[in-house]
Amino acid sequence: MILKKTAKRIGVFAYFDADGVVDDYVPVLVASVAEHCDYLLCMVNGKLNQEDDAKLRAVADEVCYRPNEGLDITAYKEGYFRLRDAELLNEADELLFFNQTVFGPVYPLQTMFAEMAGRNLDFWGLTRHKGLNADLTGTIWDKVEYGYIPPHIQSYFFAVRGSLLHDAKFDEYWNTLPVLHNYVEAVSLHEMRFTKYFEDLGFQGAPYLDCTEWESYMDYPLMGMPIEMLTQKHTPFVKRKSFFSARTEYLSVPQGAAGGDLLQYLADQTNYDIGLILQNLTRTVPASVYTMALTPCAQPANRLAEGSTAAILWLDSPAMVSAAIKAAQSLPAGSAVFCIATDAKLAQKLQEALPDASIQVTSQPALAYAAEQILPQLEGYEYLLYLPLTMPEISDELLNRTLAETTAAALGDVPADIAMLSRLAGVGMLCPLPDTLGDHFLTQVPLAELPQLASLLRQTPLKKLPLGKTLLRMPQSAFFCRTELLEGFADLPWAEIEKANGTDFILPLFAQSKEALCGFALPWQTAVRELWNAKEQLSRLAAVAGTPEHHKLDLIEFRMQGIVDFYNERRYSMTLDQAYTMPLGFKDKLFIILRILLKPQTFAKLYRLLHHGQDIPPDHRDENLP
């Protein structure tokens, strides 16, 4: 069916937000699509407050609320039924379904709608997944009725023409769609089924963006090759999850750099406001998650960048005085230097080396002192450099000395800092790359290991942030930023933060609260060193955890997860003495108590209810480890 210029298009927009908020990118998205629809219905899963409800009503013809059940697919279904029952579809030539999982438009939608209107189709979408011809038995996709993943048009943006819309088989499809409980069921029972189901009935579908030439090495080009999709295919939308998905989720993505490169490209080469992305990203995604996905990093380089800067240098050892002098000498004209020394002798040495600097002696924690005593003096300065140059008391702790020297090398050249901050899209604060050879092997620390800090954060303005399961650790807490970003920084409860050992974790969270990213600076020498360090660490882990049959990274991870699952299963086969002495969580203890109190059949029924139909794990006490 080819659409005429007078064709009538109806739209269904499915929306959900866990906080019931409508960020600014949503009205932009909906309004751009509504321009090409004669009527647009917003189906909201859950609730919105009055202000956010008004944002949707300003760009849509109707807003309807439903329980947050069945994901976007069920919202599509109920939206279709609502329009059908109201007879709004009687004269419709096309019904369009889309959701909030994309940002855009990057390009005007007129081109897409005009091209697709001239193609003889019964249904179409933005993109098609190439499918997977593999046995799905025993996988999470074993509910796909075809036994394999067929090529399919993806459901975040698709349309059906009147030739299918007004066919009884389309109505029957939605009436017989099973109840959907989770994402896997939504994809298995609808998205992977819809295209083949109707093509087998003789209907014709196609994607707007043809990516077949990339399918031999790319499953999902919109995620794996988003810049190529923009430059070569002119995709009007980019996926929201591009900016926070795990770097290894799409294995064909070179170096896992697609998300960060995409954000930079949008900022540098398009008119799309990345502030819309940052507003949503920093509100809904933990900083530890999107930072690992984007890894906004820059190489310090000599640039003729100017800007009045206040530098706060913290030293506890004469060994780093030369680094302090170098940093101070890099400051542009009109700047100021504040030095925090831990003793009077070091203060005198600094005053001799930097006669124009303000030297202060304190035994207080440096960042807390700087925030409370020096920040109020910085009005009129455009930038702030906070550079801790601290050394361990024992000179043999070379790892910590390396960390101090890396900090100086990363941020010690202020013109380079200004240039990096200016060219990194979305970044409001620069830090040195977290060192993987310090006291902590990982730069992401589980929130469960920081109970005091977690409790404290819930008492500050930062409590509104999604903390996630882990927090980013920034050794030394060094940073460079525009002073305007630091509003409210001095008001944080620094004494309590220090007691909770939370100083290293505050910077990414504070930047997030300002809808900004925390970026990283690193000299190329540091980058190369850390690359080889990481390879060495992975080799050593593989030597311990791998086997001849499980020597690749993904197989080692699979094997180790199997061991973890094995032990988790054993928790339900413990004796009372074992349960009493084991450090179990409340949920585990409650299950043990219920298993004692309830009849076996009743407990088994409860277990299946809480574990999506899975049976109680068998008793493995006599089995060998995998």
XYZ file of C-alpha atoms in Angstrom, residues 132-591:
460
model
C 20.064 -15.292 14.721
C 19.813 -18.752 13.200
C 20.649 -20.726 16.335
C 18.981 -23.173 18.690
C 17.402 -21.170 21.523
C 16.680 -24.164 23.757
C 17.764 -23.450 27.314
C 18.427 -19.750 26.653
C 16.455 -16.746 27.839
C 14.903 -16.583 24.362
C 13.402 -20.083 24.447
C 9.866 -18.609 24.333
C 10.361 -17.486 20.732
C 7.955 -19.812 18.935
C 10.132 -20.284 15.861
C 13.025 -21.872 17.772
C 15.409 -19.258 16.373
C 15.462 -15.462 16.134
C 14.030 -14.418 12.756
C 14.924 -11.075 11.150
C 12.511 -8.564 12.604
C 11.592 -4.892 12.592
C 12.324 -3.429 16.003
C 9.419 -2.231 18.079
C 10.676 1.105 19.445
C 9.448 2.773 16.209
C 7.212 1.006 13.671
C 4.088 1.640 11.623
C 1.295 -0.396 10.026
C -0.577 0.657 6.888
C -4.306 0.480 6.392
C -3.954 -2.730 4.352
C -2.894 -4.493 7.570
C -4.499 -2.184 10.131
C -8.021 -2.864 8.851
C -7.492 -6.591 8.375
C -9.143 -8.852 10.957
C -5.818 -10.655 11.450
C -4.281 -7.502 12.962
C -7.036 -7.241 15.542
C -6.730 -10.963 16.239
C -2.969 -10.595 16.780
C -3.419 -8.105 19.602
C -6.365 -9.964 21.133
C -4.318 -13.167 21.389
C -1.060 -11.566 22.572
C -0.181 -13.194 25.921
C 0.240 -11.201 29.112
C 3.796 -9.822 29.220
C 5.670 -9.822 32.513
C 9.172 -8.646 31.598
C 11.466 -7.390 28.841
C 12.457 -10.869 27.625
C 8.805 -11.855 27.189
C 8.016 -8.587 25.397
C 10.820 -9.182 22.906
C 10.186 -12.929 22.560
C 6.405 -12.830 22.236
C 6.029 -9.631 20.218
C 9.101 -7.962 18.739
C 10.754 -11.146 17.425
C 7.376 -12.517 16.301
C 5.527 -9.612 14.688
C 7.472 -9.372 11.407
C 7.589 -13.076 10.539
C 4.024 -13.639 11.732
C 2.573 -11.140 9.278
C 5.042 -11.879 6.487
C 3.959 -15.540 6.687
C 0.392 -14.285 6.198
C 1.430 -12.520 3.008
C 1.979 -8.986 4.280
C 5.087 -7.034 3.280
C 7.340 -5.176 5.726
C 10.676 -3.330 5.471
C 12.931 -1.000 7.487
C 13.576 2.625 6.590
C 17.314 2.175 7.211
C 18.787 -0.683 5.188
C 21.934 -1.950 6.956
C 22.354 -5.305 5.221
C 25.888 -4.447 4.070
C 26.974 -4.318 7.739
C 25.208 -7.454 8.938
C 28.215 -9.742 8.450
C 29.980 -8.045 11.363
C 27.304 -6.068 13.216
C 24.120 -7.314 14.881
C 22.746 -3.920 15.847
C 24.202 -0.984 13.857
C 22.119 1.667 15.618
C 23.938 0.729 18.826
C 27.253 -0.495 17.437
C 27.787 2.049 14.641
C 25.672 5.068 15.604
C 27.914 7.661 13.957
C 27.930 5.725 10.671
C 24.155 5.442 11.008
C 24.006 9.230 11.263
C 26.520 10.091 8.555
C 25.727 7.377 6.004
C 22.110 6.438 6.725
C 20.854 9.730 8.222
C 19.003 8.030 11.047
C 16.716 10.604 12.660
C 16.981 8.929 16.076
C 19.701 7.476 18.304
C 19.057 4.937 21.042
C 18.945 6.211 24.603
C 20.749 3.120 25.905
C 23.756 3.966 23.716
C 24.882 6.245 26.539
C 24.777 3.758 29.415
C 24.913 0.190 28.079
C 27.830 -1.963 29.243
C 30.834 -1.664 26.952
C 30.855 -5.420 26.318
C 27.112 -5.747 25.643
C 27.653 -5.296 21.923
C 30.811 -7.270 21.242
C 31.196 -5.990 17.691
C 31.617 -2.419 18.922
C 35.307 -1.520 18.420
C 36.899 -0.807 21.802
C 33.479 -0.176 23.307
C 33.749 3.488 22.305
C 30.458 3.965 20.430
C 28.550 5.785 23.187
C 31.221 8.335 24.016
C 32.009 8.987 20.378
C 28.313 9.457 19.638
C 27.864 12.073 22.360
C 30.885 14.001 21.089
C 29.673 13.763 17.483
C 26.202 15.044 18.372
C 27.761 18.008 20.177
C 30.277 18.873 17.457
C 28.508 17.982 14.211
C 24.739 18.281 14.728
C 22.200 20.774 16.019
C 20.717 18.343 18.540
C 21.016 19.761 22.059
C 23.028 17.240 24.102
C 21.765 19.016 27.205
C 18.545 17.058 26.630
C 20.540 13.828 26.837
C 22.505 14.907 29.909
C 19.372 15.999 31.762
C 17.811 12.565 31.378
C 21.023 10.578 31.768
C 22.178 12.197 34.995
C 18.709 11.920 36.547
C 18.010 8.294 35.723
C 21.346 6.462 35.461
C 24.014 6.020 38.168
C 27.244 7.914 37.478
C 29.245 4.685 37.770
C 27.213 3.188 34.922
C 27.208 5.985 32.358
C 30.820 6.927 33.083
C 32.021 3.410 32.286
C 29.933 3.441 29.110
C 31.080 6.862 27.880
C 34.604 7.120 29.358
C 34.966 10.818 28.486
C 38.765 11.198 28.390
C 41.207 13.698 26.920
C 44.958 13.859 26.410
C 46.573 16.931 28.036
C 48.241 19.009 25.323
C 49.686 22.481 25.105
C 46.923 24.839 24.024
C 46.693 28.607 24.047
C 43.629 28.622 26.284
C 42.990 31.471 28.702
C 40.726 31.934 31.701
C 41.231 33.316 35.212
C 41.875 30.328 37.434
C 42.186 29.740 41.140
C 44.498 26.845 41.957
C 44.333 25.075 45.320
C 47.441 22.947 45.836
C 47.653 20.554 48.782
C 51.075 19.216 49.789
C 52.318 17.115 52.682
C 55.842 16.426 51.397
C 58.686 18.511 49.957
C 59.047 15.866 47.227
C 56.157 17.356 45.258
C 57.063 21.045 45.567
C 58.500 21.026 42.054
C 55.162 19.726 40.723
C 53.371 22.522 42.584
C 55.684 25.126 41.064
C 55.086 23.732 37.578
C 51.314 23.844 38.026
C 51.438 27.396 39.390
C 53.596 28.586 36.508
C 51.065 27.259 33.995
C 48.304 29.537 35.270
C 46.998 32.200 32.871
C 47.289 35.879 33.754
C 44.916 37.068 36.453
C 44.954 33.773 38.322
C 45.665 32.995 41.982
C 47.381 30.212 43.901
C 46.327 28.874 47.290
C 48.620 26.308 48.934
C 47.529 24.073 51.798
C 50.484 22.654 53.741
C 50.396 20.138 56.549
C 53.192 21.770 58.610
C 54.918 25.130 59.039
C 58.274 23.982 57.624
C 56.679 22.892 54.357
C 54.657 26.125 54.282
C 57.829 28.193 54.484
C 59.382 26.211 51.622
C 56.293 26.816 49.520
C 56.258 30.535 50.325
C 59.858 30.834 49.168
C 59.072 28.978 45.936
C 55.755 30.746 45.318
C 55.976 34.218 46.885
C 52.644 35.397 45.420
C 50.706 32.409 46.687
C 48.439 32.369 49.724
C 49.931 29.703 52.006
C 47.794 28.113 54.691
C 48.690 25.468 57.281
C 46.108 23.019 58.532
C 45.807 19.466 59.772
C 42.192 19.284 58.605
C 41.301 17.098 55.603
C 42.305 19.191 52.624
C 39.194 19.014 50.421
C 36.906 19.812 53.347
C 39.162 22.731 54.333
C 39.306 24.013 50.764
C 35.518 23.800 50.349
C 34.761 25.596 53.598
C 37.618 28.125 53.841
C 38.871 28.883 50.310
C 35.883 28.449 47.979
C 34.071 31.507 49.427
C 37.084 33.617 48.345
C 36.919 32.595 44.676
C 34.255 34.942 43.332
C 35.331 36.330 39.981
C 37.485 33.382 38.931
C 36.273 31.389 35.952
C 37.971 28.089 36.765
C 39.140 26.141 39.802
C 41.965 23.607 39.942
C 42.114 21.471 43.073
C 45.369 19.512 42.941
C 46.358 17.240 45.849
C 50.058 16.377 45.599
C 50.359 14.099 48.610
C 52.954 11.456 49.320
C 52.985 8.420 51.625
C 55.172 8.481 54.711
C 56.994 5.328 53.605
C 58.958 6.067 50.450
C 58.747 2.447 49.294
C 55.033 2.837 48.567
C 55.798 3.468 44.923
C 52.216 2.883 43.854
C 50.991 5.890 45.804
C 53.859 8.025 44.533
C 52.866 7.010 41.019
C 49.327 8.174 41.806
C 50.549 11.594 42.991
C 52.743 12.050 39.929
C 49.940 10.935 37.608
C 47.646 13.496 39.225
C 50.172 16.262 38.610
C 50.771 15.178 35.017
C 47.039 14.925 34.266
C 45.863 18.295 35.601
C 49.030 20.302 36.247
C 48.890 22.308 32.997
C 45.986 24.738 33.339
C 45.759 25.937 29.698
C 45.560 22.273 28.690
C 42.854 21.742 31.341
C 40.811 24.635 29.950
C 41.165 23.293 26.414
C 40.134 19.762 27.450
C 37.131 21.000 29.409
C 36.044 23.099 26.429
C 36.177 20.280 23.890
C 34.748 17.332 25.851
C 31.001 17.204 25.189
C 28.867 17.288 28.309
C 31.806 17.290 30.734
C 31.616 19.767 33.612
C 34.432 18.457 35.786
C 37.812 16.918 34.884
C 39.600 14.375 37.079
C 42.740 12.310 36.581
C 42.096 8.823 35.280
C 41.543 6.606 38.354
C 44.677 4.530 38.854
C 44.139 0.746 38.908
C 47.324 0.029 40.859
C 46.475 1.874 44.043
C 44.906 0.484 47.199
C 41.733 -0.400 45.296
C 41.991 -2.698 42.288
C 38.663 -1.462 40.937
C 37.444 2.094 40.469
C 33.843 1.010 41.103
C 33.107 0.226 44.745
C 29.874 -1.585 45.720
C 27.536 0.737 47.589
C 26.946 -2.069 50.090
C 30.575 -1.651 51.217
C 29.934 2.029 51.996
C 26.985 1.922 54.440
C 27.977 5.112 56.301
C 28.380 7.077 53.099
C 25.135 5.699 51.643
C 23.273 6.765 54.769
C 24.894 10.177 54.691
C 24.096 10.783 51.006
C 20.422 10.246 51.750
C 20.594 13.285 54.047
C 22.067 15.629 51.423
C 20.738 17.169 48.182
C 22.542 14.300 46.413
C 19.862 11.914 47.692
C 17.816 12.590 44.543
C 20.449 10.951 42.355
C 20.232 7.329 41.197
C 23.166 5.863 43.118
C 23.035 2.411 41.557
C 24.868 -0.602 42.943
C 28.340 0.935 42.744
C 30.012 4.308 43.160
C 32.984 5.637 41.222
C 36.110 6.108 43.319
C 38.358 9.066 42.449
C 41.701 8.679 44.270
C 43.142 11.973 45.517
C 39.878 13.808 44.667
C 41.740 16.078 42.251
C 39.571 18.049 39.819
C 39.367 20.989 37.415
C 36.079 22.730 36.643
C 34.323 26.007 35.986
C 33.597 27.708 39.297
C 29.932 28.124 38.353
C 29.549 24.354 38.674
C 30.519 24.494 42.370
C 27.404 26.213 43.647
C 26.432 24.325 46.797
C 29.769 22.476 46.974
C 30.824 24.223 50.196
C 27.435 23.452 51.769
C 27.970 19.693 51.726
C 28.561 18.166 55.206
C 32.306 17.748 54.694
C 33.126 16.705 58.245
C 30.635 13.847 58.041
C 31.801 12.958 54.516
C 35.373 12.624 55.793
C 34.261 10.435 58.703
C 32.412 8.185 56.242
C 35.540 7.935 54.047
C 33.457 9.425 51.266
C 35.694 12.145 49.828
C 36.876 9.978 46.921
C 33.286 9.347 45.804
C 31.722 12.823 45.912
C 33.035 14.390 42.704
C 31.151 12.243 40.129
C 27.983 12.541 42.182
C 28.270 16.307 42.508
C 28.835 16.706 38.762
C 25.829 14.459 38.154
C 23.683 16.682 40.369
C 24.528 19.550 37.998
C 23.495 17.513 34.918
C 27.144 17.263 33.892
C 29.548 14.415 33.236
C 32.729 13.823 35.171
C 35.470 13.473 32.554
C 39.032 12.251 32.767
C 42.407 13.611 31.758
C 45.394 11.346 31.268
C 48.810 11.672 29.670
C 49.443 9.094 26.961
C 52.183 7.557 29.115
C 49.605 6.859 31.814
C 47.167 5.419 29.280
C 49.766 3.032 27.853
C 50.943 1.985 31.298
C 47.406 1.297 32.460
C 46.675 -0.687 29.296
C 49.577 -3.023 29.993
C 48.717 -3.173 33.682
C 45.183 -4.221 32.812
C 46.440 -6.911 30.443
C 48.742 -8.258 33.146
C 45.977 -8.270 35.736
C 43.594 -10.058 33.388
C 46.262 -12.642 32.560
C 46.823 -13.362 36.231
C 43.089 -13.663 36.903
C 42.684 -15.948 33.895
C 45.501 -18.164 35.171
C 43.578 -18.652 38.416
C 39.997 -18.842 37.115
C 40.444 -20.332 33.640
C 40.640 -23.918 32.438
C 41.677 -25.384 29.076
C 37.990 -25.416 28.113
C 37.314 -21.941 29.537
C 40.235 -19.723 28.582
C 38.499 -16.854 26.801
C 37.242 -13.931 28.848
C 33.530 -14.543 28.276
C 33.917 -18.270 29.010
C 35.835 -17.562 32.215
C 33.110 -15.152 33.276
C 30.485 -17.793 32.461
C 32.353 -20.409 34.512
C 32.806 -18.125 37.512
C 29.119 -17.182 37.402
C 28.325 -20.886 37.427
C 30.351 -21.312 40.590
C 28.578 -18.354 42.211
C 25.183 -19.764 41.215
C 26.202 -23.149 42.604
C 26.951 -21.672 46.009
C 23.817 -19.537 45.933
C 21.773 -22.689 45.372
C 23.447 -24.355 48.358
C 22.123 -21.649 50.644
C 18.744 -23.388 50.606
C 20.276 -26.725 51.660
C 22.029 -25.560 54.837
C 21.666 -26.992 58.312
C 20.392 -24.629 60.999
C 23.911 -24.400 62.440
C 25.291 -23.400 59.052
C 22.536 -20.852 58.547
C 23.177 -19.392 61.996
C 26.880 -18.838 61.348
C 26.682 -17.722 57.708
C 26.551 -13.945 56.905
C 23.195 -14.200 55.153
C 20.980 -11.301 54.168
C 17.455 -10.754 55.474
C 15.868 -12.314 52.370
C 17.902 -15.518 52.742
C 17.122 -15.820 56.447
C 13.424 -15.242 55.784
C 13.373 -17.985 53.156
